[in-house]
Amino acid sequence: MKTLLLMLVCGGGYIIAYYTYGRYLARKIFKLSVNAVVPSRKFRDNIDYVPTRKSILFGHHYTSIAGTGPIVGPAIGVIWGWLPAILWVTFGSILMGAVHDFGSLVVSLRNEGKSISEISSRYINKRVRLIFFFVVFLTLLIVIAIFGLVIALVFDQFPQSILPVWLQIPIAIGLGWFIYKRNGNIFLSTLVSVIALYATILLGGWLQTVKPDLLTIPNFANMPATGTWTIILLIYAWIASTLPVTMLLQPRDYINAWQLFIAMGLLVFGVIAATAKSSLEIVAPAVNTSLPADTPSLWPFLFITIACGAISGFHSLVASGTSPKQLSNERDAQFIGYGSMLLEGFLAVLVIICVCAGVGLAFKTPDGTILSGKAAWMYHYSSWGTLTGGLRAQLDAFIQGASHIIAAIKIPQFIGSALMGVFVASFAGTTLDTATRIQRYVISELANDLGMKKLSNRWIATTIAVLTAAGLAFATGANGAGAKMLRPMFGTANQLLAALALLVVTMYLHKKGGWKFILAGVPALIMLAVTFSALVIQIKQYIPLLDTQPKEYWPLVALGIALFGLAIWMTVETVIVFIKTPAPRQETATAQARSGQCRPVD
C-alpha cells in the first residue's frame, strides 16, 4: 500500500502545483497574454519558426527535455535511499525545475526566440554572453557525442529496438506530411502512427527471436559496432537537424511522447494491480545508512545525479531553443514549460518505484541467479563504481523492475522488456536530434555576433556541431566512447548551466521591478551552491590522480577549473549588474502586446 500511496501523493501534488503555483507564475509573475505577438508568427519561415498546435508542441518539448535523464538519474540516485530521491524529485521539480523551464521559455519568447546564452547579454552584459556560450557549447558537445554512444549501447543491449527506432523515421515523416500538407485529422493520424509504432516493436521482437543476428552490425575495418553506430547516428543527426522542424523532429518527438504516455500508463496500472495483489512493497531503505565505500556524499551529489527529474540545465536550451520558435500562443507557455517539467518529475517518481519496489519482485543477476526482496536491491546497489560504470547497469534495475510491475496486468515480461528497451532508445534518439539542432542555433547566433555570417548558415553550423561531436566521440579510439572521459563532469556542468539560466531569469524579473526575482533567484543560489560544492570536491578528488593516470584525469581537472572560474565570473558580473540596475519603467502586458513586438527587452 505504501508504494501506491507514494505514487498517488506525488501525482496529486504535481496536479495541485500546476493549478496553483504554475497558474500564479503564469498570471501574476510573467503575466502571459493571449494577444502577445510570438516569434513563431513574427519570424515564420516554416523551417525553424512554425506556429504549432499546443498538443503537438507539448509532445515535442516533453520528449526533447526528457531523454534518458529521468530514468538513469533516479535509478542511480536512490542509492542514498528512496526518501531523499523522492523529496528532491517532487519539490525540486515544482519549485525549481519547472520555474527554470517556464522562465527560460517565457524569456526566450519575449526575446525573438533567441537562446538563453544570447539573451544573457541583454539582461546582464556581453561578457557574460561569451561565458554562457562556452558552457552551453561544451554541454551540448558532450550530449551529442555521448548520446550517439548511448543509443549504440542500447542497440547492443536491446537488439529488438533497432528496427522500431529506425522505422519511426518514415512513420514520423508521414505524420508530418499528413498534418501539415494535407491538413489531416490529428486524432486519426496520431492513432494510426501509434499503432504503426507498436507494430514495429512487435516486428522487432519477432525478428530478434527468429533471426537474432539479422540486425547485428559486425566489426568493420577494426571498428567495433558501437563506433559504426555512432557514425551512422551522427550522420542522421546532421540530416534531421537541417530539415524543417515539422518534417521529422517535431512529429517524431510527438509519436515518442505517446509511447511515453502509454508506458507511464502501463506502469501506473501495474502499480495498482500489483498493490491489489499485496505483492509490491518498497524494499529499498528510506535513507541508506550502509552506503558502499566508494559512494560520494549525498550533498551535493544527489542533486547532481538526479537532474532531469528535478532540474536540468539542458532543459533551458530546449525551452530557449526549439520550443519558443514553435509556440503559437503565449498563454500556452504554462502548459509547455511548467506542465512538461511536472510530468517529467512524475516519470522520475515511477522510475524510483520501479527500482525500489519493482526489483523486489525478482531481479536476475548476470550469472542467472534470481533474487527478490531487499536482497535484490542490496545486490544491485552494492557498488557505486559498478552502478555508474556503464549503461547496462544503470538501466538494468529499471527495465527489470518495470517489466515485473506491468506483468501484474498480464503483459508478459519479455514483451515488457522489449517495450522499455525501445522506449529508452527512442528517447535517447530525441535527445540527440534536439541537441544537434540547438547546437546549430548556438553556433549560428555566436557567428552572427562575431560578424562571421558564413558560419551562421544552417548547413555549415550543423556540420560544425556534428564534426566537433565526432571529434570528441573518437578522441580515444574507434569505439566512439571518447565522450566518456568527460562524463564524470557532465552532471556538474549540466546543473551549473541550470544555475546560470536561473540567473538570467532572475535578472529578467528584477528588471521588471518588485520582489518577483526571488522566485528564480533563490533556486539560482541553491544550484550555485550545489555546483560550486561539487566542482571543488571533484577537482580535489582528481588532482591526486594526475600522477598515475594523467590522460584520463587532465581533461576533467582542466574542465572543472574552467567551469568553476567561469561560473564565479558570471555570478560576480550578475551581482554587479543587479546592484546597479535602476528602478524599471512599468509596462503592462496589454500595452506590450499592442506594440506588435516580441518584447526584445521588456
XYZ file of C-alpha atoms in Angstrom:
602
model
C 0.000 0.000 0.000
C 2.918 2.340 0.737
C 4.024 2.179 -2.924
C 0.577 3.029 -4.288
C 0.141 5.830 -1.755
C 3.531 7.270 -2.705
C 2.570 7.326 -6.380
C -0.832 8.900 -5.715
C 0.504 11.576 -3.333
C 3.264 12.623 -5.724
C 0.960 12.588 -8.757
C -1.708 14.550 -6.922
C 0.905 17.018 -5.689
C 2.002 17.728 -9.253
C -1.588 18.373 -10.368
C -2.193 20.756 -7.463
C 1.111 22.550 -8.146
C 0.225 23.085 -11.802
C -3.109 24.726 -10.998
C -1.774 26.799 -8.105
C 1.882 27.764 -8.304
C 2.088 27.274 -12.074
C -1.002 29.415 -12.657
C 0.318 32.044 -10.239
C 3.591 32.269 -12.184
C 1.732 32.483 -15.492
C -0.810 35.133 -14.481
C 0.837 37.191 -11.753
C 4.573 36.899 -12.323
C 5.075 36.525 -16.085
C 1.634 37.935 -16.990
C 1.169 35.849 -20.114
C -1.036 37.485 -22.724
C -3.091 35.830 -25.420
C -2.582 38.965 -27.546
C 1.227 38.941 -27.457
C 2.964 38.544 -30.821
C 5.053 35.385 -30.577
C 8.269 34.628 -32.538
C 6.719 31.699 -34.425
C 4.302 34.117 -36.142
C 6.503 37.174 -36.477
C 9.505 35.301 -37.928
C 7.695 32.381 -39.550
C 9.909 30.594 -42.099
C 8.392 27.064 -41.963
C 11.841 25.661 -41.138
C 12.533 26.633 -37.535
C 9.820 29.211 -36.817
C 6.479 27.415 -37.220
C 3.271 28.081 -35.201
C 2.318 24.691 -33.765
C -0.716 23.168 -32.076
C -0.306 23.043 -28.306
C -0.732 19.266 -28.054
C 1.877 18.538 -30.710
C 4.374 21.014 -29.273
C 3.917 19.531 -25.808
C 4.926 16.116 -27.148
C 7.929 17.565 -28.959
C 9.069 19.630 -25.971
C 8.497 16.881 -23.414
C 10.418 14.185 -25.224
C 13.207 16.656 -26.026
C 13.804 17.542 -22.373
C 13.274 14.019 -21.041
C 15.635 11.717 -22.940
C 17.120 9.056 -20.681
C 17.835 11.557 -17.891
C 14.727 10.974 -15.717
C 15.423 7.231 -15.965
C 19.171 6.968 -15.398
C 19.443 9.737 -12.771
C 16.825 8.429 -10.310
C 17.912 4.828 -10.958
C 21.344 5.773 -9.599
C 20.282 8.433 -7.079
C 18.227 6.047 -4.923
C 21.499 4.605 -3.645
C 21.198 7.254 -0.879
C 17.671 5.992 -0.144
C 14.262 6.397 -1.740
C 13.161 9.244 0.559
C 15.850 11.821 -0.397
C 15.314 10.927 -4.043
C 11.529 11.384 -3.837
C 11.798 14.655 -1.927
C 14.267 16.118 -4.432
C 12.263 14.951 -7.443
C 8.964 16.263 -6.049
C 9.873 19.602 -4.508
C 12.795 20.220 -6.842
C 10.634 19.900 -9.954
C 7.783 22.048 -8.569
C 9.786 24.898 -7.045
C 12.962 24.857 -9.120
C 12.901 22.771 -12.288
C 9.512 23.934 -13.548
C 10.355 27.558 -12.696
C 13.649 27.164 -14.572
C 11.991 25.672 -17.675
C 8.978 28.005 -17.648
C 11.116 31.090 -17.042
C 13.590 30.208 -19.796
C 10.711 29.670 -22.231
C 8.994 32.981 -21.420
C 12.221 34.998 -21.542
C 13.046 33.486 -24.944
C 9.501 34.083 -26.205
C 9.860 37.757 -25.352
C 13.276 37.980 -26.980
C 12.595 36.763 -30.535
C 13.043 33.074 -29.692
C 16.754 33.548 -29.021
C 18.782 31.123 -26.915
C 19.322 31.756 -23.218
C 23.023 32.363 -23.878
C 22.275 35.105 -26.426
C 19.645 36.644 -24.139
C 22.137 36.840 -21.250
C 23.851 39.772 -22.966
C 20.593 41.747 -22.874
C 19.917 41.266 -19.194
C 23.482 41.122 -17.860
C 26.244 42.044 -20.348
C 28.151 40.884 -23.432
C 30.992 39.316 -21.448
C 28.511 37.024 -19.743
C 27.149 36.027 -23.140
C 30.552 34.600 -24.143
C 30.836 32.743 -20.834
C 27.379 31.308 -21.341
C 28.115 30.327 -24.934
C 31.178 28.393 -23.806
C 29.267 26.462 -21.120
C 26.351 25.772 -23.481
C 28.562 24.695 -26.387
C 30.577 22.370 -24.156
C 27.463 20.850 -22.578
C 25.831 20.211 -25.949
C 29.102 18.852 -27.345
C 29.164 16.205 -24.627
C 25.444 15.470 -25.036
C 25.705 14.896 -28.789
C 28.858 12.789 -28.515
C 27.675 10.704 -25.561
C 24.139 10.073 -26.825
C 25.413 8.632 -30.080
C 27.236 6.101 -27.925
C 24.243 5.669 -25.588
C 21.971 4.697 -28.477
C 24.645 2.365 -29.835
C 24.869 0.649 -26.439
C 21.079 0.379 -26.202
C 21.054 -1.238 -29.650
C 23.650 -3.694 -28.368
C 21.706 -4.454 -25.167
C 18.264 -4.490 -26.840
C 18.701 -5.510 -30.497
C 14.916 -5.720 -30.828
C 14.842 -1.911 -30.540
C 16.914 -1.294 -33.694
C 14.161 -1.826 -36.263
C 11.420 0.124 -34.406
C 13.703 3.109 -33.777
C 14.653 3.452 -37.440
C 11.124 2.768 -38.710
C 9.930 5.673 -36.573
C 11.514 7.955 -39.176
C 9.171 7.157 -42.119
C 6.209 6.999 -39.711
C 7.082 10.478 -38.386
C 7.597 11.915 -41.872
C 4.228 10.502 -42.935
C 2.580 12.010 -39.862
C 4.122 15.425 -40.513
C 3.085 15.341 -44.165
C -0.490 14.322 -43.333
C -0.962 17.033 -40.678
C 0.830 19.956 -42.318
C 0.430 19.255 -46.037
C -2.967 17.581 -46.073
C -4.438 19.312 -43.002
C -5.342 15.868 -41.698
C -7.261 14.957 -38.579
C -4.842 14.910 -35.619
C -6.676 12.235 -33.644
C -6.848 9.844 -36.579
C -3.249 10.422 -37.681
C -1.997 10.025 -34.104
C -3.902 6.769 -33.684
C -2.553 5.310 -36.939
C 1.014 6.424 -36.152
C 0.998 4.961 -32.645
C -0.460 1.661 -33.884
C 2.228 1.563 -36.591
C 4.895 2.248 -33.952
C 3.789 -0.645 -31.763
C 3.537 -2.887 -34.812
C 7.218 -2.199 -35.493
C 8.025 -3.044 -31.859
C 6.298 -6.403 -32.242
C 8.086 -6.940 -35.547
C 11.447 -6.123 -33.978
C 10.792 -8.524 -31.116
C 9.740 -11.277 -33.513
C 12.799 -10.816 -35.736
C 15.077 -10.891 -32.704
C 13.514 -14.234 -31.752
C 13.724 -15.932 -35.163
C 16.874 -14.245 -36.536
C 18.844 -12.766 -33.634
C 21.855 -11.805 -35.784
C 19.904 -10.105 -38.567
C 20.403 -6.532 -37.349
C 23.756 -7.030 -35.649
C 26.494 -4.854 -37.155
C 29.823 -6.712 -37.397
C 33.176 -5.064 -36.777
C 34.178 -3.106 -39.858
C 37.802 -2.164 -40.629
C 38.752 -2.779 -36.979
C 35.901 -0.514 -35.848
C 33.575 -2.077 -33.264
C 29.829 -1.899 -33.694
C 29.492 0.999 -31.247
C 31.811 3.122 -33.399
C 29.922 2.271 -36.588
C 26.564 3.064 -34.972
C 27.941 6.349 -33.637
C 28.941 7.451 -37.146
C 25.569 6.435 -38.593
C 23.716 8.260 -35.824
C 25.752 11.460 -36.220
C 25.057 11.451 -39.968
C 21.371 11.011 -39.181
C 21.545 13.860 -36.641
C 23.043 16.162 -39.305
C 20.205 15.370 -41.732
C 17.438 15.614 -39.120
C 18.743 18.923 -37.779
C 18.762 20.658 -41.153
C 15.290 19.553 -42.247
C 12.235 21.723 -41.460
C 11.248 21.046 -37.868
C 7.747 19.909 -38.898
C 9.106 17.322 -41.327
C 10.846 14.977 -38.876
C 11.934 16.333 -35.487
C 8.553 17.542 -34.254
C 6.361 14.618 -35.444
C 8.915 12.046 -34.262
C 9.011 13.589 -30.813
C 5.211 13.699 -30.808
C 4.998 9.961 -31.560
C 7.563 9.216 -28.869
C 5.547 11.278 -26.410
C 2.603 8.945 -26.935
C 4.920 5.990 -26.475
C 5.914 7.529 -23.145
C 2.315 8.246 -22.111
C 1.403 4.624 -22.807
C 4.468 3.310 -20.940
C 3.684 5.522 -17.948
C 0.038 4.402 -18.066
C 1.099 0.757 -18.032
C 3.313 1.406 -15.015
C 0.544 3.247 -13.150
C -1.964 0.444 -13.715
C 0.755 -2.097 -12.953
C 1.431 -0.468 -9.578
C -2.312 -0.527 -8.800
C -2.668 -4.171 -9.849
C 0.466 -5.327 -8.028
C -0.600 -3.489 -4.875
C -4.027 -5.145 -5.041
C -2.227 -8.483 -5.004
C -0.168 -7.333 -1.977
C 2.998 -8.078 -3.925
C 4.553 -4.627 -4.379
C 6.480 -3.253 -1.414
C 9.373 -0.804 -1.272
C 12.452 -2.900 -0.477
C 14.989 -0.049 -0.572
C 15.811 1.771 2.667
C 14.187 5.180 3.157
C 17.636 6.571 3.985
C 20.586 4.325 3.213
C 22.926 4.300 6.218
C 25.041 1.446 4.822
C 26.423 3.091 1.723
C 29.103 1.301 -0.315
C 32.587 2.594 0.470
C 33.034 4.279 -2.914
C 29.766 6.257 -2.796
C 30.144 10.073 -2.737
C 28.347 12.187 -0.139
C 24.625 12.881 -0.509
C 25.372 16.622 -0.550
C 25.902 17.735 -3.236
C 25.927 14.644 -5.432
C 22.295 13.592 -5.057
C 21.374 16.930 -6.671
C 23.921 16.374 -9.436
C 22.976 12.746 -10.094
C 19.209 13.295 -10.258
C 18.933 16.148 -12.730
C 16.196 15.753 -15.337
C 13.610 14.543 -12.827
C 14.084 17.667 -10.693
C 16.004 20.399 -12.557
C 18.334 20.206 -15.543
C 20.257 22.887 -17.395
C 19.694 21.099 -20.696
C 16.005 21.972 -20.395
C 16.811 25.690 -20.648
C 18.381 25.028 -24.046
C 15.213 23.355 -25.321
C 12.989 25.982 -23.680
C 15.020 28.745 -25.323
C 15.905 26.785 -28.457
C 13.327 24.859 -30.446
C 10.114 25.347 -28.425
C 9.779 29.186 -28.389
C 10.119 29.152 -32.165
C 7.005 26.965 -32.384
C 4.738 28.245 -29.608
C 1.648 29.707 -31.274
C 0.170 31.464 -28.223
C 1.989 32.962 -25.253
C -0.624 31.561 -22.856
C 0.461 28.038 -23.863
C 3.818 28.600 -22.140
C 2.495 27.375 -18.784
C 1.347 24.076 -20.288
C 4.528 23.570 -22.313
C 7.135 24.905 -19.874
C 5.735 24.272 -16.398
C 3.488 21.298 -17.174
C 6.065 19.242 -19.058
C 8.552 19.522 -16.187
C 5.977 18.272 -13.704
C 5.152 15.316 -15.935
C 8.858 14.537 -16.154
C 9.012 14.663 -12.369
C 6.195 12.110 -12.231
C 8.129 9.890 -14.651
C 11.077 10.068 -12.232
C 8.713 9.025 -9.400
C 7.659 5.966 -11.414
C 11.313 5.115 -12.075
C 12.040 5.313 -8.333
C 9.125 2.931 -7.700
C 10.473 0.524 -10.339
C 13.984 0.400 -8.870
C 12.930 0.484 -5.208
C 9.874 -1.797 -5.333
C 9.755 -3.478 -8.747
C 13.189 -5.086 -8.390
C 11.969 -6.692 -5.171
C 9.564 -8.832 -7.200
C 12.506 -10.511 -8.952
C 15.957 -9.493 -10.137
C 18.125 -11.585 -12.440
C 21.872 -11.225 -11.863
C 24.402 -11.586 -14.704
C 25.135 -15.186 -13.661
C 21.435 -16.098 -13.843
C 20.657 -16.081 -10.118
C 17.162 -14.825 -9.270
C 16.992 -12.596 -6.208
C 13.949 -10.991 -4.602
C 13.034 -8.620 -1.791
C 15.649 -6.498 -0.073
C 18.433 -8.863 -1.215
C 17.725 -7.942 -4.852
C 18.018 -4.218 -4.143
C 21.145 -4.581 -2.000
C 22.841 -6.684 -4.682
C 22.274 -4.127 -7.414
C 23.292 -1.177 -5.227
C 26.324 -2.833 -3.633
C 28.877 -0.687 -5.506
C 28.815 2.914 -6.732
C 31.549 2.223 -9.284
C 29.676 -0.704 -10.829
C 26.400 1.216 -10.855
C 27.887 4.229 -12.671
C 30.312 2.268 -14.806
C 28.038 1.521 -17.737
C 24.613 1.968 -19.266
C 23.654 -1.668 -18.786
C 23.987 -1.425 -15.003
C 22.152 1.902 -14.948
C 19.171 0.606 -16.928
C 19.038 -2.959 -15.610
C 17.120 -2.279 -12.408
C 14.606 -0.010 -14.138
C 13.856 -2.345 -17.028
C 13.627 -5.471 -14.855
C 11.566 -3.656 -12.215
C 9.251 -2.065 -14.795
C 8.694 -5.337 -16.677
C 7.766 -7.124 -13.419
C 5.356 -4.341 -12.436
C 3.492 -4.350 -15.750
C 3.412 -8.156 -15.636
C 0.766 -7.614 -12.937
C -1.618 -6.513 -15.716
C -0.944 -9.718 -17.700
C 1.728 -8.337 -20.033
C 4.479 -10.990 -20.351
C 7.855 -9.942 -19.010
C 9.674 -10.404 -22.334
C 7.207 -8.017 -24.012
C 7.584 -5.567 -21.143
C 11.370 -5.650 -21.534
C 11.055 -5.025 -25.281
C 8.686 -2.095 -24.740
C 11.024 -0.492 -22.213
C 14.086 -1.100 -24.394
C 12.511 0.669 -27.371
C 11.266 3.385 -25.048
C 14.810 4.114 -23.796
C 16.373 4.009 -27.274
C 13.676 6.261 -28.752
C 14.118 8.866 -26.040
C 17.874 8.846 -26.419
C 17.295 9.485 -30.135
C 15.085 12.519 -29.470
C 17.798 13.985 -27.241
C 20.397 13.511 -29.978
C 18.142 15.169 -32.585
C 17.257 18.135 -30.409
C 20.756 18.704 -29.020
C 22.224 18.831 -32.540
C 19.619 21.325 -33.701
C 20.141 23.525 -30.632
C 23.917 23.410 -31.106
C 23.321 24.663 -34.631
C 21.339 27.608 -33.234
C 24.104 28.354 -30.720
C 26.825 28.327 -33.374
C 24.720 30.475 -35.719
C 23.995 33.075 -33.035
C 27.636 33.283 -31.992
C 28.774 33.553 -35.625
C 26.331 36.407 -36.230
C 27.521 38.209 -33.104
C 31.150 37.874 -34.190
C 30.401 39.073 -37.724
C 31.145 35.652 -39.273
C 27.942 35.405 -41.304
C 29.035 32.439 -43.415
C 29.317 30.215 -40.360
C 25.737 31.034 -39.377
C 24.408 29.162 -42.410
C 22.375 26.200 -41.121
C 24.308 23.695 -43.227
C 27.710 24.932 -42.064
C 26.648 25.440 -38.445
C 25.207 21.900 -38.298
C 28.388 20.500 -39.860
C 30.478 22.194 -37.168
C 28.159 20.813 -34.478
C 28.400 17.242 -35.793
C 32.121 17.241 -36.594
C 33.122 18.594 -33.185
C 30.963 15.917 -31.522
C 32.534 13.256 -33.749
C 35.995 14.530 -32.791
C 35.177 14.098 -29.106
C 33.477 10.729 -29.633
C 36.500 9.243 -31.404
C 39.186 11.052 -29.400
C 40.077 7.875 -27.510
C 39.639 5.270 -30.227
C 37.370 3.690 -32.801
C 34.684 2.621 -30.337
C 33.180 6.125 -30.274
C 33.425 6.320 -26.479
C 35.617 9.428 -26.245
C 32.932 11.489 -24.513
C 33.032 9.075 -21.575
C 36.263 10.711 -20.407
C 34.292 13.910 -19.677
C 31.145 12.204 -18.434
C 32.110 12.347 -14.720
C 31.977 16.137 -15.008
C 28.877 16.302 -17.215
C 26.338 16.194 -14.380
C 28.008 19.128 -12.662
C 28.270 21.111 -15.907
C 24.608 20.456 -16.634
C 23.476 21.673 -13.200
C 25.788 24.682 -13.471
C 24.008 25.536 -16.695
C 20.698 25.395 -14.788
C 22.075 27.831 -12.215
C 23.286 30.226 -14.922
C 19.934 30.076 -16.751
C 18.163 30.871 -13.493
C 20.471 33.884 -13.063
C 19.261 35.203 -16.421
C 15.607 34.638 -15.458
C 16.328 36.344 -12.127
C 17.715 39.409 -13.901
C 14.750 39.452 -16.278
C 12.312 39.527 -13.352
C 14.463 42.005 -11.425
C 14.338 44.467 -14.311
C 10.548 44.200 -14.287
C 10.568 45.511 -10.712
C 9.483 44.389 -7.273
C 10.344 41.230 -5.372
C 9.427 38.747 -8.133
C 13.064 37.935 -8.887
C 13.225 35.933 -5.627
C 11.206 33.100 -7.198
C 14.072 32.413 -9.613
C 16.857 33.926 -7.509
C 16.563 31.506 -4.577
C 16.687 28.396 -6.832
C 19.658 30.001 -8.635
C 21.563 30.403 -5.352
C 20.781 26.811 -4.330
C 22.017 25.441 -7.645
C 25.145 27.611 -7.494
C 25.872 26.217 -4.030
C 25.349 22.668 -5.309
C 27.571 23.056 -8.362
C 30.339 25.009 -6.637
C 30.486 22.360 -3.903
C 30.559 19.535 -6.456
C 33.255 21.223 -8.551
C 35.525 21.745 -5.538
C 35.093 18.136 -4.390
C 35.659 16.712 -7.880
C 38.736 18.835 -8.592
C 40.270 17.881 -5.228
C 39.478 14.236 -5.973
C 41.002 14.218 -9.469
C 44.211 16.217 -8.863
C 45.993 13.459 -6.857
C 45.261 11.024 -9.702
C 47.124 13.086 -12.283
C 50.450 11.432 -11.455
C 49.203 7.903 -12.128
C 46.505 8.448 -14.785
C 47.220 11.808 -16.473
C 45.447 11.074 -19.770
C 42.207 10.226 -18.001
C 42.146 12.998 -15.419
C 43.820 16.025 -17.014
C 40.716 16.770 -19.145
C 38.486 16.501 -16.058
C 40.697 18.759 -13.924
C 41.018 21.330 -16.710
C 37.284 21.294 -17.382
C 36.448 21.550 -13.678
C 38.749 24.524 -13.100
C 37.453 26.261 -16.238
C 33.813 25.777 -15.228
C 34.471 26.956 -11.682
C 36.271 30.092 -12.865
C 33.674 30.964 -15.491
C 30.793 30.401 -13.062
C 32.393 32.693 -10.460
C 32.983 35.298 -13.162
C 29.392 35.214 -14.414
C 27.986 35.283 -10.876
C 30.067 38.345 -9.956
C 29.069 40.109 -13.182
C 25.414 39.357 -12.462
C 25.613 40.658 -8.891
C 27.244 43.905 -10.090
C 24.553 44.457 -12.726
C 21.833 43.508 -10.216
C 23.028 46.160 -7.762
C 23.376 48.843 -10.439
C 20.019 48.178 -12.120
C 17.753 51.241 -11.730
C 14.069 51.082 -10.893
C 12.306 49.876 -14.072
C 9.584 51.589 -16.014
C 6.385 49.603 -15.521
C 4.537 48.490 -18.619
C 1.507 46.295 -18.862
C 1.365 43.131 -20.898
C -1.527 44.593 -22.905
C 0.483 47.650 -23.895
C 3.417 45.475 -24.892
C 1.140 43.268 -26.978
C -0.346 46.279 -28.772
C 3.119 47.332 -29.852
C 3.253 44.294 -32.137
C 6.725 43.441 -30.887
C 8.171 40.257 -29.429
C 9.354 42.350 -26.472
C 13.089 42.112 -27.140
C 13.979 43.924 -23.911
C 10.842 44.173 -21.782
